[in-house]
JSON list of C-alpha atoms in Angstrom, two decimals:
[
{"chain": "A", "resi": 295, "resn": "ASP", "atom": "CA", "xyz": [0.41, 54.24, 14.13]},
{"chain": "A", "resi": 296, "resn": "LYS", "atom": "CA", "xyz": [3.81, 52.74, 13.24]},
{"chain": "A", "resi": 297, "resn": "SER", "atom": "CA", "xyz": [3.91, 50.75, 16.51]},
{"chain": "A", "resi": 298, "resn": "LEU", "atom": "CA", "xyz": [0.83, 48.80, 15.40]},
{"chain": "A", "resi": 299, "resn": "ARG", "atom": "CA", "xyz": [2.42, 47.84, 12.07]},
{"chain": "A", "resi": 300, "resn": "GLU", "atom": "CA", "xyz": [5.71, 46.49, 13.42]},
{"chain": "A", "resi": 301, "resn": "ALA", "atom": "CA", "xyz": [6.52, 43.60, 15.75]},
{"chain": "A", "resi": 302, "resn": "THR", "atom": "CA", "xyz": [9.59, 41.97, 17.21]},
{"chain": "A", "resi": 303, "resn": "LEU", "atom": "CA", "xyz": [9.85, 38.20, 16.76]},
{"chain": "A", "resi": 304, "resn": "LEU", "atom": "CA", "xyz": [10.79, 36.75, 20.15]},
{"chain": "A", "resi": 305, "resn": "GLY", "atom": "CA", "xyz": [10.85, 33.08, 19.19]},
{"chain": "A", "resi": 306, "resn": "PHE", "atom": "CA", "xyz": [8.55, 30.31, 17.99]},
{"chain": "A", "resi": 307, "resn": "THR", "atom": "CA", "xyz": [6.79, 27.13, 19.03]},
{"chain": "A", "resi": 308, "resn": "PRO", "atom": "CA", "xyz": [5.75, 24.25, 16.73]},
{"chain": "A", "resi": 309, "resn": "THR", "atom": "CA", "xyz": [2.61, 23.62, 18.81]},
{"chain": "A", "resi": 310, "resn": "VAL", "atom": "CA", "xyz": [0.17, 25.71, 20.82]},
{"chain": "A", "resi": 311, "resn": "PRO", "atom": "CA", "xyz": [-1.21, 24.54, 24.18]},
{"chain": "A", "resi": 312, "resn": "GLU", "atom": "CA", "xyz": [-4.94, 23.79, 24.34]},
{"chain": "A", "resi": 313, "resn": "SER", "atom": "CA", "xyz": [-5.34, 26.71, 26.73]},
{"chain": "A", "resi": 314, "resn": "GLY", "atom": "CA", "xyz": [-4.13, 29.06, 23.99]},
{"chain": "A", "resi": 315, "resn": "GLU", "atom": "CA", "xyz": [-1.64, 30.63, 26.39]},
{"chain": "A", "resi": 316, "resn": "LEU", "atom": "CA", "xyz": [2.10, 30.27, 25.95]},
{"chain": "A", "resi": 317, "resn": "PRO", "atom": "CA", "xyz": [4.67, 31.74, 28.37]},
{"chain": "A", "resi": 318, "resn": "VAL", "atom": "CA", "xyz": [7.45, 33.64, 26.65]},
{"chain": "A", "resi": 319, "resn": "GLY", "atom": "CA", "xyz": [9.98, 31.46, 28.44]},
{"chain": "A", "resi": 320, "resn": "CYS", "atom": "CA", "xyz": [8.66, 28.42, 26.54]},
{"chain": "A", "resi": 321, "resn": "LEU", "atom": "CA", "xyz": [9.48, 29.89, 23.13]},
{"chain": "A", "resi": 322, "resn": "ARG", "atom": "CA", "xyz": [12.29, 28.32, 21.13]},
{"chain": "A", "resi": 323, "resn": "SER", "atom": "CA", "xyz": [15.03, 30.43, 19.60]},
{"chain": "A", "resi": 324, "resn": "LEU", "atom": "CA", "xyz": [15.02, 31.86, 16.08]},
{"chain": "A", "resi": 325, "resn": "GLU", "atom": "CA", "xyz": [18.00, 29.63, 15.25]},
{"chain": "A", "resi": 326, "resn": "ASP", "atom": "CA", "xyz": [15.79, 26.65, 16.08]},
{"chain": "A", "resi": 327, "resn": "LEU", "atom": "CA", "xyz": [13.12, 28.09, 13.77]},
{"chain": "A", "resi": 328, "resn": "LEU", "atom": "CA", "xyz": [15.48, 27.91, 10.79]},
{"chain": "A", "resi": 329, "resn": "LEU", "atom": "CA", "xyz": [16.34, 24.31, 11.64]},
{"chain": "A", "resi": 330, "resn": "HIS", "atom": "CA", "xyz": [12.64, 23.46, 12.07]},
{"chain": "A", "resi": 331, "resn": "ILE", "atom": "CA", "xyz": [11.78, 24.93, 8.66]},
{"chain": "A", "resi": 332, "resn": "HIS", "atom": "CA", "xyz": [14.61, 22.92, 7.11]},
{"chain": "A", "resi": 333, "resn": "GLN", "atom": "CA", "xyz": [13.32, 19.70, 8.71]},
{"chain": "A", "resi": 334, "resn": "ILE", "atom": "CA", "xyz": [9.80, 20.39, 7.43]},
{"chain": "A", "resi": 335, "resn": "GLY", "atom": "CA", "xyz": [11.19, 20.86, 3.94]},
{"chain": "A", "resi": 336, "resn": "GLN", "atom": "CA", "xyz": [13.03, 17.55, 4.16]},
{"chain": "A", "resi": 337, "resn": "SER", "atom": "CA", "xyz": [9.87, 15.77, 5.36]},
{"chain": "A", "resi": 338, "resn": "LEU", "atom": "CA", "xyz": [7.84, 17.20, 2.47]},
{"chain": "A", "resi": 339, "resn": "GLU", "atom": "CA", "xyz": [10.51, 16.17, -0.02]},
{"chain": "A", "resi": 340, "resn": "ALA", "atom": "CA", "xyz": [10.58, 12.65, 1.42]},
{"chain": "A", "resi": 341, "resn": "GLU", "atom": "CA", "xyz": [6.79, 12.42, 1.16]},
{"chain": "A", "resi": 342, "resn": "LYS", "atom": "CA", "xyz": [6.90, 13.53, -2.47]},
{"chain": "A", "resi": 343, "resn": "LYS", "atom": "CA", "xyz": [9.41, 10.79, -3.23]},
{"chain": "A", "resi": 344, "resn": "LEU", "atom": "CA", "xyz": [7.26, 8.27, -1.39]},
{"chain": "A", "resi": 345, "resn": "ALA", "atom": "CA", "xyz": [4.22, 9.36, -3.39]},
{"chain": "A", "resi": 346, "resn": "SER", "atom": "CA", "xyz": [5.99, 8.50, -6.63]},
{"chain": "A", "resi": 347, "resn": "ILE", "atom": "CA", "xyz": [6.89, 4.93, -5.65]},
{"chain": "A", "resi": 348, "resn": "VAL", "atom": "CA", "xyz": [5.84, 2.77, -8.59]},
{"chain": "A", "resi": 349, "resn": "GLY", "atom": "CA", "xyz": [8.19, -0.21, -8.53]},
{"chain": "A", "resi": 350, "resn": "SER", "atom": "CA", "xyz": [9.14, 0.48, -12.14]},
{"chain": "A", "resi": 351, "resn": "ASP", "atom": "CA", "xyz": [12.80, -0.25, -11.51]},
{"chain": "A", "resi": 352, "resn": "SER", "atom": "CA", "xyz": [12.12, -3.82, -10.37]},
{"chain": "A", "resi": 353, "resn": "GLN", "atom": "CA", "xyz": [11.55, -6.82, -12.58]},
{"chain": "A", "resi": 354, "resn": "PRO", "atom": "CA", "xyz": [7.90, -7.89, -12.95]},
{"chain": "A", "resi": 355, "resn": "VAL", "atom": "CA", "xyz": [6.75, -10.82, -10.85]},
{"chain": "A", "resi": 356, "resn": "ASN", "atom": "CA", "xyz": [6.71, -13.94, -13.04]},
{"chain": "A", "resi": 357, "resn": "LEU", "atom": "CA", "xyz": [3.46, -15.66, -12.12]},
{"chain": "A", "resi": 358, "resn": "SER", "atom": "CA", "xyz": [4.05, -18.68, -14.36]},
{"chain": "A", "resi": 359, "resn": "GLN", "atom": "CA", "xyz": [6.97, -19.65, -12.13]},
{"chain": "A", "resi": 360, "resn": "TRP", "atom": "CA", "xyz": [4.67, -19.79, -9.11]},
{"chain": "A", "resi": 361, "resn": "PHE", "atom": "CA", "xyz": [3.27, -23.07, -10.44]},
{"chain": "A", "resi": 362, "resn": "GLN", "atom": "CA", "xyz": [6.83, -24.41, -10.17]},
{"chain": "A", "resi": 363, "resn": "ASN", "atom": "CA", "xyz": [7.11, -23.17, -6.57]},
{"chain": "A", "resi": 364, "resn": "ILE", "atom": "CA", "xyz": [9.53, -20.41, -7.60]},
{"chain": "A", "resi": 365, "resn": "PHE", "atom": "CA", "xyz": [8.68, -17.15, -5.84]},
{"chain": "A", "resi": 366, "resn": "GLU", "atom": "CA", "xyz": [10.31, -13.73, -5.88]},
{"chain": "A", "resi": 367, "resn": "THR", "atom": "CA", "xyz": [11.76, -12.21, -2.71]},
{"chain": "A", "resi": 368, "resn": "GLY", "atom": "CA", "xyz": [9.09, -10.85, -0.39]},
{"chain": "A", "resi": 369, "resn": "TRP", "atom": "CA", "xyz": [6.30, -13.19, -1.47]},
{"chain": "A", "resi": 370, "resn": "GLN", "atom": "CA", "xyz": [5.49, -15.48, 1.44]},
{"chain": "A", "resi": 371, "resn": "SER", "atom": "CA", "xyz": [2.90, -18.08, 2.30]},
{"chain": "A", "resi": 372, "resn": "ILE", "atom": "CA", "xyz": [-0.31, -16.56, 3.65]},
{"chain": "A", "resi": 373, "resn": "SER", "atom": "CA", "xyz": [0.00, -18.41, 6.96]},
{"chain": "A", "resi": 374, "resn": "THR", "atom": "CA", "xyz": [3.54, -17.09, 7.44]},
{"chain": "A", "resi": 375, "resn": "LEU", "atom": "CA", "xyz": [2.67, -13.46, 6.76]},
{"chain": "A", "resi": 376, "resn": "LEU", "atom": "CA", "xyz": [-0.79, -13.26, 8.34]},
{"chain": "A", "resi": 377, "resn": "GLY", "atom": "CA", "xyz": [-0.42, -15.90, 11.02]},
{"chain": "A", "resi": 378, "resn": "THR", "atom": "CA", "xyz": [-3.65, -17.62, 10.00]},
{"chain": "A", "resi": 379, "resn": "ASP", "atom": "CA", "xyz": [-4.74, -20.33, 7.60]},
{"chain": "A", "resi": 380, "resn": "GLU", "atom": "CA", "xyz": [-5.90, -19.06, 4.21]},
{"chain": "A", "resi": 381, "resn": "GLN", "atom": "CA", "xyz": [-9.17, -21.00, 4.59]},
{"chain": "A", "resi": 382, "resn": "ASN", "atom": "CA", "xyz": [-10.04, -18.77, 7.53]},
{"chain": "A", "resi": 383, "resn": "LEU", "atom": "CA", "xyz": [-9.81, -15.76, 5.22]},
{"chain": "A", "resi": 384, "resn": "GLY", "atom": "CA", "xyz": [-12.21, -17.02, 2.58]},
{"chain": "A", "resi": 385, "resn": "PHE", "atom": "CA", "xyz": [-9.41, -16.63, 0.03]},
{"chain": "A", "resi": 386, "resn": "SER", "atom": "CA", "xyz": [-10.16, -19.41, -2.43]},
{"chain": "A", "resi": 387, "resn": "LEU", "atom": "CA", "xyz": [-9.70, -19.73, -6.19]},
{"chain": "A", "resi": 388, "resn": "ARG", "atom": "CA", "xyz": [-10.52, -23.03, -7.88]},
{"chain": "A", "resi": 389, "resn": "SER", "atom": "CA", "xyz": [-9.41, -24.03, -11.32]},
{"chain": "A", "resi": 390, "resn": "ALA", "atom": "CA", "xyz": [-12.11, -23.68, -13.97]},
{"chain": "A", "resi": 391, "resn": "SER", "atom": "CA", "xyz": [-10.60, -26.52, -15.99]},
{"chain": "A", "resi": 392, "resn": "SER", "atom": "CA", "xyz": [-10.34, -29.19, -13.30]},
{"chain": "A", "resi": 393, "resn": "ALA", "atom": "CA", "xyz": [-11.55, -29.41, -9.73]},
{"chain": "A", "resi": 394, "resn": "SER", "atom": "CA", "xyz": [-8.48, -31.47, -8.92]},
{"chain": "A", "resi": 395, "resn": "GLU", "atom": "CA", "xyz": [-6.08, -28.65, -9.79]},
{"chain": "A", "resi": 396, "resn": "THR", "atom": "CA", "xyz": [-5.27, -26.44, -6.84]},
{"chain": "A", "resi": 397, "resn": "SER", "atom": "CA", "xyz": [-4.49, -22.77, -6.88]},
{"chain": "A", "resi": 398, "resn": "VAL", "atom": "CA", "xyz": [-1.21, -21.15, -5.90]},
{"chain": "A", "resi": 399, "resn": "LYS", "atom": "CA", "xyz": [-1.37, -18.36, -3.32]},
{"chain": "A", "resi": 400, "resn": "ARG", "atom": "CA", "xyz": [1.17, -15.90, -2.00]},
{"chain": "A", "resi": 401, "resn": "ALA", "atom": "CA", "xyz": [1.16, -12.71, 0.09]},
{"chain": "A", "resi": 402, "resn": "LYS", "atom": "CA", "xyz": [3.46, -9.68, 0.29]},
{"chain": "A", "resi": 403, "resn": "LEU", "atom": "CA", "xyz": [3.77, -7.02, 2.98]},
{"chain": "A", "resi": 404, "resn": "ILE", "atom": "CA", "xyz": [2.96, -3.50, 1.74]},
{"chain": "A", "resi": 405, "resn": "ASP", "atom": "CA", "xyz": [4.18, -0.47, 3.68]},
{"chain": "A", "resi": 406, "resn": "LEU", "atom": "CA", "xyz": [2.88, 2.91, 2.56]},
{"chain": "A", "resi": 407, "resn": "GLY", "atom": "CA", "xyz": [4.98, 4.77, 5.10]},
{"chain": "A", "resi": 408, "resn": "LEU", "atom": "CA", "xyz": [3.86, 7.79, 7.07]},
{"chain": "A", "resi": 409, "resn": "ARG", "atom": "CA", "xyz": [0.38, 7.96, 5.55]},
{"chain": "A", "resi": 410, "resn": "LEU", "atom": "CA", "xyz": [-0.69, 4.73, 7.26]},
{"chain": "A", "resi": 411, "resn": "GLY", "atom": "CA", "xyz": [1.21, 5.44, 10.46]},
{"chain": "A", "resi": 412, "resn": "SER", "atom": "CA", "xyz": [2.62, 2.19, 11.78]},
{"chain": "A", "resi": 413, "resn": "GLN", "atom": "CA", "xyz": [0.02, 0.02, 10.02]},
{"chain": "A", "resi": 414, "resn": "SER", "atom": "CA", "xyz": [1.02, -2.14, 7.06]},
{"chain": "A", "resi": 415, "resn": "VAL", "atom": "CA", "xyz": [-1.21, -4.26, 4.85]},
{"chain": "A", "resi": 416, "resn": "ALA", "atom": "CA", "xyz": [-0.80, -7.52, 2.95]},
{"chain": "A", "resi": 417, "resn": "LEU", "atom": "CA", "xyz": [-1.33, -7.97, -0.77]},
{"chain": "A", "resi": 418, "resn": "LEU", "atom": "CA", "xyz": [-2.69, -11.48, -1.50]},
{"chain": "A", "resi": 419, "resn": "VAL", "atom": "CA", "xyz": [-2.57, -13.03, -4.98]},
{"chain": "A", "resi": 420, "resn": "ALA", "atom": "CA", "xyz": [-4.04, -16.40, -5.98]},
{"chain": "A", "resi": 421, "resn": "LEU", "atom": "CA", "xyz": [-3.64, -18.16, -9.34]},
{"chain": "A", "resi": 422, "resn": "ALA", "atom": "CA", "xyz": [-5.49, -21.09, -10.90]},
{"chain": "A", "resi": 423, "resn": "PRO", "atom": "CA", "xyz": [-5.44, -22.54, -14.43]},
{"chain": "A", "resi": 424, "resn": "GLU", "atom": "CA", "xyz": [-8.51, -21.61, -16.50]},
{"chain": "A", "resi": 425, "resn": "ASP", "atom": "CA", "xyz": [-7.55, -23.65, -19.55]},
{"chain": "A", "resi": 426, "resn": "GLU", "atom": "CA", "xyz": [-4.39, -24.47, -21.50]},
{"chain": "A", "resi": 427, "resn": "GLN", "atom": "CA", "xyz": [-3.78, -20.81, -22.36]},
{"chain": "A", "resi": 428, "resn": "ASN", "atom": "CA", "xyz": [-5.25, -18.74, -19.52]},
{"chain": "A", "resi": 429, "resn": "VAL", "atom": "CA", "xyz": [-4.77, -18.30, -15.79]},
{"chain": "A", "resi": 430, "resn": "GLY", "atom": "CA", "xyz": [-7.36, -16.97, -13.36]},
{"chain": "A", "resi": 431, "resn": "VAL", "atom": "CA", "xyz": [-6.20, -14.37, -10.85]},
{"chain": "A", "resi": 432, "resn": "LEU", "atom": "CA", "xyz": [-7.78, -13.29, -7.55]},
{"chain": "A", "resi": 433, "resn": "VAL", "atom": "CA", "xyz": [-6.41, -10.36, -5.52]},
{"chain": "A", "resi": 434, "resn": "GLN", "atom": "CA", "xyz": [-7.17, -9.18, -2.00]},
{"chain": "A", "resi": 435, "resn": "VAL", "atom": "CA", "xyz": [-5.68, -6.76, 0.55]},
{"chain": "A", "resi": 436, "resn": "HIS", "atom": "CA", "xyz": [-5.80, -7.63, 4.27]},
{"chain": "A", "resi": 437, "resn": "PRO", "atom": "CA", "xyz": [-4.67, -5.89, 7.47]},
{"chain": "A", "resi": 438, "resn": "VAL", "atom": "CA", "xyz": [-1.66, -7.29, 9.32]},
{"chain": "A", "resi": 439, "resn": "GLY", "atom": "CA", "xyz": [0.05, -6.80, 12.67]},
{"chain": "A", "resi": 440, "resn": "GLY", "atom": "CA", "xyz": [-2.96, -7.74, 14.76]},
{"chain": "A", "resi": 441, "resn": "GLU", "atom": "CA", "xyz": [-5.24, -5.17, 13.12]},
{"chain": "A", "resi": 442, "resn": "THR", "atom": "CA", "xyz": [-8.82, -6.29, 12.47]},
{"chain": "A", "resi": 443, "resn": "TYR", "atom": "CA", "xyz": [-9.79, -3.71, 9.86]},
{"chain": "A", "resi": 444, "resn": "LEU", "atom": "CA", "xyz": [-8.20, -1.90, 6.96]},
{"chain": "A", "resi": 445, "resn": "PRO", "atom": "CA", "xyz": [-7.87, 1.87, 7.18]},
{"chain": "A", "resi": 446, "resn": "PRO", "atom": "CA", "xyz": [-10.85, 3.52, 5.40]},
{"chain": "A", "resi": 447, "resn": "ASN", "atom": "CA", "xyz": [-10.25, 4.86, 1.88]},
{"chain": "A", "resi": 448, "resn": "LEU", "atom": "CA", "xyz": [-7.43, 2.43, 1.07]},
{"chain": "A", "resi": 449, "resn": "ARG", "atom": "CA", "xyz": [-7.57, 1.68, -2.66]},
{"chain": "A", "resi": 450, "resn": "LEU", "atom": "CA", "xyz": [-6.69, -1.47, -4.59]},
{"chain": "A", "resi": 451, "resn": "GLY", "atom": "CA", "xyz": [-6.47, -1.21, -8.36]},
{"chain": "A", "resi": 452, "resn": "LEU", "atom": "CA", "xyz": [-5.80, -3.34, -11.41]},
{"chain": "A", "resi": 453, "resn": "LEU", "atom": "CA", "xyz": [-3.89, -1.47, -14.12]},
{"chain": "A", "resi": 454, "resn": "SER", "atom": "CA", "xyz": [-3.02, -2.36, -17.68]},
{"chain": "A", "resi": 455, "resn": "GLU", "atom": "CA", "xyz": [0.59, -2.42, -18.77]},
{"chain": "A", "resi": 456, "resn": "SER", "atom": "CA", "xyz": [0.14, 1.16, -20.05]},
{"chain": "A", "resi": 457, "resn": "GLY", "atom": "CA", "xyz": [-1.24, 2.32, -16.70]},
{"chain": "A", "resi": 458, "resn": "GLU", "atom": "CA", "xyz": [-4.97, 2.41, -17.52]},
{"chain": "A", "resi": 459, "resn": "THR", "atom": "CA", "xyz": [-7.18, 1.58, -14.53]},
{"chain": "A", "resi": 460, "resn": "LEU", "atom": "CA", "xyz": [-9.20, -1.56, -15.29]},
{"chain": "A", "resi": 461, "resn": "GLN", "atom": "CA", "xyz": [-10.64, -2.15, -11.83]},
{"chain": "A", "resi": 462, "resn": "GLU", "atom": "CA", "xyz": [-10.53, -0.34, -8.49]},
{"chain": "A", "resi": 463, "resn": "VAL", "atom": "CA", "xyz": [-12.05, -0.97, -5.07]},
{"chain": "A", "resi": 464, "resn": "GLN", "atom": "CA", "xyz": [-11.85, 1.18, -1.93]},
{"chain": "A", "resi": 465, "resn": "SER", "atom": "CA", "xyz": [-12.09, 0.16, 1.71]},
{"chain": "A", "resi": 466, "resn": "ARG", "atom": "CA", "xyz": [-14.89, 1.49, 3.86]},
{"chain": "A", "resi": 467, "resn": "PHE", "atom": "CA", "xyz": [-15.22, 1.82, 7.61]},
{"chain": "A", "resi": 468, "resn": "GLN", "atom": "CA", "xyz": [-14.55, -1.55, 9.27]},
{"chain": "A", "resi": 469, "resn": "ASP", "atom": "CA", "xyz": [-13.70, -3.50, 6.11]},
{"chain": "A", "resi": 470, "resn": "ASN", "atom": "CA", "xyz": [-11.49, -6.44, 7.07]},
{"chain": "A", "resi": 471, "resn": "TYR", "atom": "CA", "xyz": [-10.39, -6.90, 3.45]},
{"chain": "A", "resi": 472, "resn": "ILE", "atom": "CA", "xyz": [-10.99, -5.63, -0.07]},
{"chain": "A", "resi": 473, "resn": "GLN", "atom": "CA", "xyz": [-10.98, -7.69, -3.26]},
{"chain": "A", "resi": 474, "resn": "LEU", "atom": "CA", "xyz": [-10.82, -7.18, -7.01]},
{"chain": "A", "resi": 475, "resn": "LYS", "atom": "CA", "xyz": [-13.16, -9.12, -9.29]},
{"chain": "A", "resi": 476, "resn": "ARG", "atom": "CA", "xyz": [-11.55, -12.29, -10.55]},
{"chain": "A", "resi": 477, "resn": "PHE", "atom": "CA", "xyz": [-9.79, -11.76, -13.87]},
{"chain": "A", "resi": 478, "resn": "GLN", "atom": "CA", "xyz": [-7.73, -13.85, -16.25]},
{"chain": "A", "resi": 479, "resn": "GLY", "atom": "CA", "xyz": [-4.82, -13.53, -18.62]},
{"chain": "A", "resi": 480, "resn": "GLY", "atom": "CA", "xyz": [-2.79, -15.53, -21.09]},
{"chain": "A", "resi": 481, "resn": "ALA", "atom": "CA", "xyz": [0.89, -16.44, -21.15]},
{"chain": "A", "resi": 482, "resn": "GLY", "atom": "CA", "xyz": [3.08, -13.37, -21.57]},
{"chain": "A", "resi": 483, "resn": "GLU", "atom": "CA", "xyz": [0.36, -10.87, -20.63]},
{"chain": "A", "resi": 484, "resn": "SER", "atom": "CA", "xyz": [1.35, -8.11, -18.20]},
{"chain": "A", "resi": 485, "resn": "PHE", "atom": "CA", "xyz": [-0.58, -6.08, -15.64]},
{"chain": "A", "resi": 486, "resn": "LYS", "atom": "CA", "xyz": [0.03, -4.04, -12.52]},
{"chain": "A", "resi": 487, "resn": "LEU", "atom": "CA", "xyz": [-1.53, -4.00, -9.07]},
{"chain": "A", "resi": 488, "resn": "GLN", "atom": "CA", "xyz": [-1.69, -0.74, -7.15]},
{"chain": "A", "resi": 489, "resn": "VAL", "atom": "CA", "xyz": [-2.27, -0.18, -3.45]},
{"chain": "A", "resi": 490, "resn": "ALA", "atom": "CA", "xyz": [-2.84, 3.49, -2.64]},
{"chain": "A", "resi": 491, "resn": "PHE", "atom": "CA", "xyz": [-3.75, 5.70, 0.29]},
{"chain": "A", "resi": 492, "resn": "GLY", "atom": "CA", "xyz": [-4.18, 9.42, -0.29]},
{"chain": "A", "resi": 493, "resn": "ASP", "atom": "CA", "xyz": [-1.49, 10.49, -2.77]},
{"chain": "A", "resi": 494, "resn": "VAL", "atom": "CA", "xyz": [0.89, 7.69, -1.79]},
{"chain": "A", "resi": 495, "resn": "SER", "atom": "CA", "xyz": [0.86, 4.50, -3.84]},
{"chain": "A", "resi": 496, "resn": "MET", "atom": "CA", "xyz": [2.76, 1.28, -4.44]},
{"chain": "A", "resi": 497, "resn": "LYS", "atom": "CA", "xyz": [2.63, -0.48, -7.80]},
{"chain": "A", "resi": 498, "resn": "GLU", "atom": "CA", "xyz": [3.77, -4.02, -8.50]},
{"chain": "A", "resi": 499, "resn": "ALA", "atom": "CA", "xyz": [4.18, -5.32, -12.06]},
{"chain": "A", "resi": 500, "resn": "PHE", "atom": "CA", "xyz": [3.31, -8.89, -13.03]},
{"chain": "A", "resi": 501, "resn": "VAL", "atom": "CA", "xyz": [3.68, -11.07, -16.12]},
{"chain": "A", "resi": 502, "resn": "ILE", "atom": "CA", "xyz": [1.82, -14.32, -16.62]}
]
């Protein structure tokens, strides 16, 4: 029967009521459908661009300058960004060469956009001299904005300069922070830190 194989499109709706019933008068026009499809396409394109954020166009963070109290834009004191003293976070890195030498700590706000909703996180980096050639590095990610826990399945990774994953940790349900194992590097060595959620990631390059 031809009448069972053909239909007339009266309009559309982007959502369906829980009752499953939708009055015809609530349908939006077909002109609105074309606009809605276009907006979806733009949103998908924006998400693809966001997923490829790698920070490759920016200069690497020069960690050696941190010992001279020279910090790149966006790197703040932990108390300024998180509103709490770093000792309350258990974020401590002592020098292996001398107990009298103190570490340098900084934090940066990380926004992964739509995937995390309105929640941002903070990337914390601490440095301490190991010996004359090497520097110890400790890295954590914490929630900000009054949140107690990180979103589950948030990943923090340490990458080589070529992009090889050297370490990676992932948040679980009700983790209030995640942390990489302490590592070290010599003057001039480069590495990257990656914070990722789903297929969206942010990478920050560093040089010691």
